[in-house]
């Protein structure tokens, strides 16, 4: 077992591995530890004196409320095992099983699109998502041609006629404007927003690899998105908006700006993240950009039907309670809850 934040080999390993993502990077792991106290660990067959050739990355989540566990990774859309073969993954999973028992973690969790292992022996699928990505390698006009005519193209043109102002960067003022939009959107859905400290830590640790884009109508922020860069992929991670201004088309305009910037920088993929298979609205939004999807599976070991049922029951109860919470209480709830639910 190694600690990526203390191992000088980790960054180079992540940079050269074909299946690595921004969620494997030192910046993302640093933000998780600083904001929530999660300790990143990785299992590998490489000895301390060797170059890293494989790793199974987790965060140790310690919580009296939701039990101690290993998660790969908290608040992360996907986190593929960085291995060269099925045999390596089998070896690492065997080590994980031993470590899990000695440390008495309630369970270990993986999120992968690759059916690399006969998981039925040790892991079981407990939830399925769709993971959307947009290919940025074609010419820009060919990318635009795939956009839905009415729901995307027309709304972009409409936004351009509305005189919206557009800012991008990482300044404190831009981050505050973006966070206000996150709070509005989460409150609209009766969900606690992520703590402001999480976004502060993310911007501080990711540096030039994070970009906040906010659209304004006059001085009023109306929509915002946050993207991350790693290798030749740009990742859409967070977005927020003010429902009073949805008719302006600001969100499609911001995505179009992000696509053009990514294309000019030589990026090859726009990662639009995962969606619940029941969330047809979000899936449709991503498909209307021409994005293609693959199945993304959340695996756990060990797993009991009773524990899953209890978790779903708790989530439904929490959402019911949040429905009746005032705006400020939702923000406070987010500050208290998020470190327990990663």
Coordinates of C-alpha atoms in Angstrom, one line a residue:
X1 CA 0.0 0.0 0.0
X2 CA 1.3 3.5 -0.8
X3 CA 0.1 7.0 -0.1
X4 CA -0.1 8.9 -3.4
X5 CA 0.3 12.4 -1.9
X6 CA 3.6 11.3 -0.3
X7 CA 4.9 9.2 -3.2
X8 CA 7.1 11.0 -5.8
X9 CA 6.2 8.4 -8.4
X10 CA 2.5 9.1 -8.5
X11 CA 2.2 12.1 -10.7
X12 CA 4.4 10.6 -13.5
X13 CA 2.5 7.3 -13.3
X14 CA -0.9 9.1 -13.7
X15 CA 0.4 11.2 -16.5
X16 CA 1.6 8.2 -18.6
X17 CA -1.3 5.8 -17.9
X18 CA -3.8 5.6 -20.7
X19 CA -6.8 5.1 -18.3
X20 CA -6.0 7.8 -15.8
X21 CA -8.3 10.8 -15.3
X22 CA -8.3 14.1 -13.6
X23 CA -9.7 12.3 -10.5
X24 CA -6.4 10.3 -10.2
X25 CA -4.3 13.5 -10.0
X26 CA -2.5 15.0 -7.0
X27 CA -4.7 18.1 -7.3
X28 CA -8.0 16.3 -7.0
X29 CA -6.7 14.1 -4.2
X30 CA -5.3 17.1 -2.3
X31 CA -8.6 18.9 -2.5
X32 CA -10.5 15.8 -1.1
X33 CA -8.2 15.5 1.8
X34 CA -8.1 19.3 2.6
X35 CA -11.9 19.7 2.3
X36 CA -13.2 16.5 3.8
X37 CA -10.3 14.8 5.6
X38 CA -10.3 11.8 3.2
X39 CA -6.9 10.0 3.1
X40 CA -5.9 8.7 -0.4
X41 CA -4.3 5.3 -0.5
X42 CA -3.4 3.0 -3.4
X43 CA -2.7 -0.7 -3.7
X44 CA 0.1 -1.7 -6.2
X45 CA 2.3 -4.7 -7.0
X46 CA 5.2 -2.4 -7.6
X47 CA 7.9 -2.4 -4.9
X48 CA 9.0 0.9 -3.4
X49 CA 12.2 0.9 -5.5
X50 CA 10.4 0.2 -8.8
X51 CA 8.6 2.5 -11.2
X52 CA 4.9 2.3 -10.6
X53 CA 3.1 0.1 -13.2
X54 CA -0.3 -0.4 -11.6
X55 CA -2.5 0.9 -8.9
X56 CA -6.0 0.6 -7.4
X57 CA -6.8 4.0 -5.9
X58 CA -9.1 4.7 -2.9
X59 CA -9.9 7.2 -0.2
X60 CA -10.4 6.1 3.3
X61 CA -13.6 7.6 4.5
X62 CA -14.0 7.7 8.3
X63 CA -17.5 8.4 9.4
X64 CA -19.5 7.6 12.6
X65 CA -22.7 8.3 10.6
X66 CA -22.2 6.2 7.4
X67 CA -19.4 3.8 8.6
X68 CA -15.7 3.6 7.7
X69 CA -15.1 2.4 4.2
X70 CA -12.9 2.6 1.1
X71 CA -14.2 4.5 -1.9
X72 CA -12.7 4.9 -5.3
X73 CA -13.3 7.8 -5.2
X74 CA -15.6 10.1 -3.2
X75 CA -17.5 12.7 -5.3
X76 CA -15.9 11.3 -8.4
X77 CA -17.8 10.3 -11.5
X78 CA -15.5 7.5 -12.4
X79 CA -12.1 6.1 -11.3
X80 CA -10.8 3.3 -13.5
X81 CA -8.3 0.8 -12.0
X82 CA -4.8 1.7 -13.4
X83 CA -3.7 -1.8 -14.4
X84 CA -2.1 -3.5 -17.3
X85 CA -4.0 -6.8 -17.2
X86 CA -6.8 -8.7 -15.5
X87 CA -4.2 -10.7 -13.6
X88 CA -2.9 -7.5 -11.9
X89 CA -6.4 -6.4 -11.0
X90 CA -7.1 -9.9 -9.5
X91 CA -4.0 -9.7 -7.4
X92 CA -4.9 -6.2 -6.2
X93 CA -8.4 -7.1 -5.3
X94 CA -7.1 -10.1 -3.3
X95 CA -4.9 -7.7 -1.4
X96 CA -7.9 -5.3 -0.9
X97 CA -9.9 -8.1 0.6
X98 CA -7.2 -8.9 3.1
X99 CA -6.7 -5.2 4.0
X100 CA -10.4 -4.6 4.3
X101 CA -10.8 -7.4 6.9
X102 CA -7.7 -6.3 8.9
X103 CA -8.8 -2.6 8.9
X104 CA -12.5 -3.5 9.5
X105 CA -13.8 -1.2 6.8
X106 CA -17.5 -1.8 6.2
X107 CA -17.0 -2.2 2.4
X108 CA -14.9 -1.1 -0.5
X109 CA -16.4 0.6 -3.6
X110 CA -15.2 0.8 -7.2
X111 CA -16.6 2.9 -10.1
X112 CA -15.6 1.6 -13.5
X113 CA -16.7 1.3 -17.1
X114 CA -14.5 -1.7 -17.7
X115 CA -15.7 -5.2 -16.9
X116 CA -12.1 -6.2 -16.3
X117 CA -12.8 -8.8 -13.6
X118 CA -15.3 -11.5 -12.8
X119 CA -16.5 -9.2 -10.0
X120 CA -19.2 -11.7 -8.9
X121 CA -16.5 -13.5 -6.9
X122 CA -15.7 -10.6 -4.6
X123 CA -17.7 -7.5 -5.9
X124 CA -21.3 -7.0 -6.8
X125 CA -22.9 -4.3 -8.9
X126 CA -25.1 -2.1 -6.8
X127 CA -25.8 0.8 -9.2
X128 CA -25.5 1.6 -12.9
X129 CA -25.0 5.0 -14.6
X130 CA -24.5 6.4 -18.0
X131 CA -21.1 8.2 -18.7
X132 CA -21.2 10.7 -21.6
X133 CA -18.2 11.9 -23.6
X134 CA -18.1 14.2 -26.6
X135 CA -15.4 13.6 -29.3
X136 CA -13.5 16.9 -30.0
X137 CA -11.2 15.5 -32.6
X138 CA -13.4 16.4 -35.7
X139 CA -13.3 19.9 -37.1
X140 CA -15.2 22.4 -35.1
X141 CA -18.0 22.8 -37.7
X142 CA -18.4 19.0 -37.7
X143 CA -18.8 19.0 -33.9
X144 CA -21.3 21.8 -34.1
X145 CA -23.2 20.0 -36.8
X146 CA -24.1 17.3 -34.3
X147 CA -25.8 19.7 -31.9
X148 CA -29.6 19.5 -31.6
X149 CA -31.0 22.2 -33.9
X150 CA -33.6 23.7 -31.5
X151 CA -32.4 22.8 -28.0
X152 CA -28.7 23.6 -28.5
X153 CA -27.9 25.6 -31.7
X154 CA -30.9 27.9 -31.5
X155 CA -30.4 28.6 -27.8
X156 CA -26.7 29.5 -28.4
X157 CA -27.7 32.0 -31.0
X158 CA -30.4 33.3 -28.8
X159 CA -27.9 33.9 -26.0
X160 CA -25.6 35.7 -28.3
X161 CA -28.4 38.2 -29.1
X162 CA -29.2 38.8 -25.4
X163 CA -26.1 40.9 -24.7
X164 CA -24.8 38.5 -22.0
X165 CA -21.4 39.1 -20.6
X166 CA -19.0 36.2 -20.1
X167 CA -16.1 35.8 -17.7
X168 CA -13.7 32.9 -17.1
X169 CA -10.9 32.4 -14.6
X170 CA -10.3 31.4 -11.0
X171 CA -10.7 34.7 -9.0
X172 CA -12.4 34.9 -5.6
X173 CA -15.2 37.1 -7.0
X174 CA -15.9 34.7 -9.9
X175 CA -15.9 31.7 -7.5
X176 CA -18.4 33.5 -5.3
X177 CA -20.7 34.2 -8.2
X178 CA -20.4 30.7 -9.3
X179 CA -21.1 29.3 -5.9
X180 CA -24.2 31.5 -5.5
X181 CA -25.6 29.8 -8.7
X182 CA -24.7 26.3 -7.3
X183 CA -26.7 27.2 -4.1
X184 CA -29.7 28.4 -6.2
X185 CA -29.7 25.3 -8.3
X186 CA -29.4 22.8 -5.4
X187 CA -32.0 24.7 -3.4
X188 CA -34.4 24.4 -6.4
X189 CA -33.9 20.7 -6.3
X190 CA -34.3 20.6 -2.5
X191 CA -30.7 19.3 -2.1
X192 CA -27.9 20.6 0.2
X193 CA -25.1 22.4 -1.8
X194 CA -21.5 21.3 -1.5
X195 CA -19.6 23.4 1.1
X196 CA -18.0 26.6 -0.3
X197 CA -14.7 25.4 1.2
X198 CA -14.8 22.4 -1.2
X199 CA -14.7 24.7 -4.2
X200 CA -12.0 26.9 -2.6
X201 CA -9.8 23.9 -2.0
X202 CA -10.4 22.6 -5.5
X203 CA -9.4 25.9 -7.1
X204 CA -6.3 26.1 -4.9
X205 CA -5.1 22.6 -5.5
X206 CA -5.9 22.3 -9.3
X207 CA -4.5 25.8 -10.2
X208 CA -4.4 26.3 -14.0
X209 CA -6.2 23.0 -14.6
X210 CA -9.5 24.4 -13.3
X211 CA -11.7 27.0 -15.1
X212 CA -14.8 28.8 -13.9
X213 CA -17.1 30.3 -16.5
X214 CA -19.9 32.6 -15.5
X215 CA -22.5 34.4 -17.7
X216 CA -23.9 37.7 -16.5
X217 CA -26.9 39.7 -17.5
X218 CA -25.7 43.1 -16.5
X219 CA -24.3 42.6 -13.0
X220 CA -26.4 39.6 -12.3
X221 CA -24.8 36.1 -12.6
X222 CA -27.3 33.9 -14.5
X223 CA -25.3 30.6 -15.2
X224 CA -22.0 29.1 -14.5
X225 CA -20.0 25.9 -15.1
X226 CA -16.7 24.6 -13.7
X227 CA -14.4 22.4 -15.8
X228 CA -11.1 20.6 -15.1
X229 CA -8.3 19.6 -17.5
X230 CA -6.1 16.5 -17.5
X231 CA -4.1 15.4 -20.5
X232 CA -6.2 15.9 -23.6
X233 CA -9.5 15.7 -21.8
X234 CA -11.6 18.6 -20.4
X235 CA -14.0 17.6 -17.7
X236 CA -17.4 19.3 -17.0
X237 CA -17.8 18.8 -13.3
X238 CA -20.2 21.4 -11.8
X239 CA -22.8 23.7 -13.0
X240 CA -25.4 26.1 -11.6
X241 CA -28.0 28.6 -12.8
X242 CA -30.7 31.0 -11.8
X243 CA -34.0 29.7 -13.0
X244 CA -35.4 33.2 -13.6
X245 CA -33.0 33.6 -16.5
X246 CA -33.2 30.2 -18.1
X247 CA -34.9 31.7 -21.2
X248 CA -31.7 33.5 -22.1
X249 CA -29.8 30.3 -23.1
X250 CA -26.7 31.1 -21.0
X251 CA -25.8 27.5 -20.1
X252 CA -25.6 26.3 -23.7
X253 CA -23.5 29.4 -24.5
X254 CA -21.1 28.6 -21.7
X255 CA -20.7 25.0 -22.9
X256 CA -20.1 26.2 -26.5
X257 CA -17.4 28.6 -25.2
X258 CA -15.8 25.7 -23.3
X259 CA -15.9 23.4 -26.4
X260 CA -14.3 26.1 -28.6
X261 CA -11.6 26.8 -26.0
X262 CA -10.9 23.1 -25.6
X263 CA -10.7 22.5 -29.3
X264 CA -8.3 25.4 -29.8
X265 CA -6.1 24.0 -27.0
X266 CA -5.8 20.6 -28.7
X267 CA -8.1 18.8 -26.4
X268 CA -9.6 15.6 -27.8
X269 CA -12.5 14.8 -25.4
X270 CA -15.1 16.6 -23.4
X271 CA -16.1 14.4 -20.4
X272 CA -19.7 15.3 -19.4
X273 CA -19.7 13.0 -16.4
X274 CA -22.2 10.4 -15.2
X275 CA -25.9 10.5 -15.1
X276 CA -28.4 8.4 -13.2
X277 CA -30.2 6.1 -15.7
X278 CA -33.5 7.4 -14.3
X279 CA -32.5 11.1 -15.0
X280 CA -33.8 11.3 -18.6
X281 CA -33.7 15.1 -18.7
X282 CA -29.9 15.2 -18.0
X283 CA -29.2 12.3 -20.3
X284 CA -31.1 14.0 -23.1
X285 CA -29.3 17.3 -22.5
X286 CA -25.9 15.5 -23.0
X287 CA -27.1 13.6 -26.0
X288 CA -28.2 16.8 -27.7
X289 CA -24.6 17.9 -27.8
X290 CA -23.7 14.7 -29.8
X291 CA -22.1 13.0 -26.8
X292 CA -22.0 9.2 -26.7
X293 CA -22.4 7.1 -23.6
X294 CA -21.1 3.9 -22.0
X295 CA -22.3 2.1 -18.9
X296 CA -20.6 2.9 -15.7
X297 CA -21.0 0.5 -12.8
X298 CA -20.6 1.1 -9.1
X299 CA -19.3 -2.1 -7.4
X300 CA -19.1 -3.0 -3.7
X301 CA -17.5 -5.7 -1.7
X302 CA -19.0 -7.1 0.5
X303 CA -22.6 -6.2 -0.1
X304 CA -25.8 -7.1 1.6
X305 CA -29.3 -6.5 0.2
X306 CA -30.5 -5.3 3.5
X307 CA -27.8 -2.6 3.7
X308 CA -28.5 -1.3 0.3
X309 CA -32.2 -1.1 1.1
X310 CA -31.5 0.8 4.3
X311 CA -29.2 3.2 2.4
X312 CA -31.9 4.0 -0.2
X313 CA -34.4 4.4 2.7
X314 CA -32.1 6.9 4.4
X315 CA -31.6 8.9 1.2
X316 CA -35.4 9.1 0.5
X317 CA -35.9 10.3 4.1
X318 CA -33.1 12.9 3.8
X319 CA -34.5 14.2 0.6
X320 CA -38.0 14.5 2.1
X321 CA -36.6 16.4 5.1
X322 CA -34.6 18.7 2.7
X323 CA -37.8 19.5 0.8
X324 CA -39.0 21.5 3.8
X325 CA -35.8 23.1 4.8
X326 CA -35.3 26.9 4.2
X327 CA -32.5 28.1 1.9
X328 CA -30.0 28.8 4.7
X329 CA -30.6 25.6 6.5
X330 CA -29.8 23.7 3.3
X331 CA -26.4 25.4 3.1
X332 CA -25.7 24.5 6.7
X333 CA -26.8 20.9 6.1
X334 CA -24.4 20.7 3.2
X335 CA -21.5 21.8 5.5
X336 CA -22.4 19.1 8.0
X337 CA -23.3 16.2 5.7
X338 CA -20.9 16.1 2.8
X339 CA -17.9 14.6 4.5
X340 CA -20.1 11.7 5.6
X341 CA -21.6 10.8 2.2
X342 CA -18.5 10.7 -0.1

